[in-house]
Amino acid sequence: MVCYQHLRDLREDADKTQREIGELLHTTQQQYAKYEAGIQEIPAHHLLTLAEYYHVSVDYLLGRIEWEQQKRWNALLEAGKGQPQNDPPKRESGA
């Protein structure tokens, strides 16, 4: 199971409770706590809602990119230089 550390970090940075984010997602605090802890996988529609709410990518929420990469994406979008590509990250060969 994936641990969604970025979910907790973003929620705490926004001074929100698990209950408040649960309400945003139309679910309970208990269910949302399971998402943060990685006990239960978070549905795609919840990831999309949270990405929009926090102004981050789903890749960031899933831990596929770190904050420095997210900031670069945000800067590109703000500058109007294009949309981030949805291509999967390139993996080094020989793994």
Short mmCIF file of C-alpha atoms in Angstrom, two decimals:
data_model
loop_
_atom_site.label_atom_id
_atom_site.label_comp_id
_atom_site.label_asym_id
_atom_site.label_seq_id
_atom_site.Cartn_x
_atom_site.Cartn_y
_atom_site.Cartn_z
CA MET A 1 0.00 0.00 0.00
CA VAL A 2 1.18 3.51 -0.76
CA CYS A 3 1.63 5.93 2.13
CA TYR A 4 0.34 9.31 1.05
CA GLN A 5 2.66 11.52 3.15
CA HIS A 6 2.05 14.47 0.87
CA LEU A 7 -1.67 14.33 1.67
CA ARG A 8 -0.97 14.90 5.33
CA ASP A 9 1.65 17.58 4.67
CA LEU A 10 -0.68 19.55 2.39
CA ARG A 11 -3.61 19.23 4.78
CA GLU A 12 -1.56 20.44 7.73
CA ASP A 13 -0.04 23.29 5.71
CA ALA A 14 -3.60 24.39 4.86
CA ASP A 15 -4.59 24.19 8.57
CA LYS A 16 -7.34 21.70 7.74
CA THR A 17 -8.52 18.74 9.76
CA GLN A 18 -9.08 15.25 8.41
CA ARG A 19 -12.79 15.86 9.00
CA GLU A 20 -12.76 18.98 6.80
CA ILE A 21 -10.97 17.20 3.96
CA GLY A 22 -13.28 14.23 4.37
CA GLU A 23 -16.22 16.58 3.91
CA LEU A 24 -14.60 18.03 0.77
CA LEU A 25 -14.43 14.47 -0.58
CA HIS A 26 -17.93 13.59 0.65
CA THR A 27 -16.53 10.89 2.92
CA THR A 28 -15.88 10.46 6.64
CA GLN A 29 -12.89 11.51 8.71
CA GLN A 30 -12.22 7.84 9.41
CA GLN A 31 -12.13 6.98 5.71
CA TYR A 32 -9.87 9.92 4.91
CA ALA A 33 -7.51 8.90 7.75
CA LYS A 34 -7.18 5.49 6.08
CA TYR A 35 -6.12 7.22 2.86
CA GLU A 36 -3.44 9.28 4.62
CA ALA A 37 -2.11 6.24 6.46
CA GLY A 38 -2.02 4.13 3.30
CA ILE A 39 -4.42 1.58 4.79
CA GLN A 40 -6.76 2.00 1.86
CA GLU A 41 -6.03 3.23 -1.63
CA ILE A 42 -7.55 6.57 -2.47
CA PRO A 43 -9.92 6.55 -5.47
CA ALA A 44 -8.88 8.45 -8.58
CA HIS A 45 -11.79 10.89 -8.32
CA HIS A 46 -10.63 11.86 -4.81
CA LEU A 47 -7.07 12.35 -6.05
CA LEU A 48 -8.34 14.68 -8.77
CA THR A 49 -10.41 16.67 -6.28
CA LEU A 50 -7.45 17.03 -3.91
CA ALA A 51 -5.04 17.99 -6.70
CA GLU A 52 -7.39 20.75 -7.78
CA TYR A 53 -8.02 21.87 -4.19
CA TYR A 54 -4.31 22.09 -3.29
CA HIS A 55 -3.17 23.26 -6.77
CA VAL A 56 -0.75 20.38 -7.19
CA SER A 57 -0.45 17.45 -9.56
CA VAL A 58 -1.73 13.98 -8.88
CA ASP A 59 1.88 12.83 -9.32
CA TYR A 60 2.83 14.98 -6.33
CA LEU A 61 -0.01 13.55 -4.23
CA LEU A 62 1.13 10.04 -5.10
CA GLY A 63 4.74 10.80 -4.22
CA ARG A 64 5.95 10.30 -7.79
CA ILE A 65 7.54 13.76 -7.80
CA GLU A 66 8.87 15.91 -4.99
CA TRP A 67 8.08 19.51 -4.09
CA GLU A 68 10.92 21.04 -6.13
CA GLN A 69 9.55 19.43 -9.30
CA GLN A 70 6.02 20.53 -8.40
CA LYS A 71 7.19 24.13 -7.96
CA ARG A 72 8.79 24.05 -11.43
CA TRP A 73 5.52 22.79 -12.94
CA ASN A 74 3.59 25.52 -11.15
CA ALA A 75 6.02 28.19 -12.37
CA LEU A 76 5.66 26.98 -15.96
CA LEU A 77 1.88 27.07 -15.72
CA GLU A 78 1.87 30.54 -14.18
CA ALA A 79 4.21 31.81 -16.86
CA GLY A 80 1.89 30.47 -19.54
CA LYS A 81 4.64 28.43 -21.13
CA GLY A 82 2.57 25.32 -21.55
CA GLN A 83 1.01 22.45 -19.77
CA PRO A 84 2.99 19.81 -17.91
CA GLN A 85 3.26 16.62 -19.90
CA ASN A 86 1.39 13.59 -18.68
CA ASP A 87 4.09 11.25 -19.97
CA PRO A 88 5.31 8.75 -17.40
CA PRO A 89 8.74 9.47 -15.96
CA LYS A 90 11.62 7.95 -17.88
CA ARG A 91 13.24 5.06 -16.07
CA GLU A 92 16.87 4.21 -16.37
CA SER A 93 17.54 1.03 -18.26
CA GLY A 94 19.27 -1.88 -16.61
CA ALA A 95 16.94 -2.00 -13.62
#
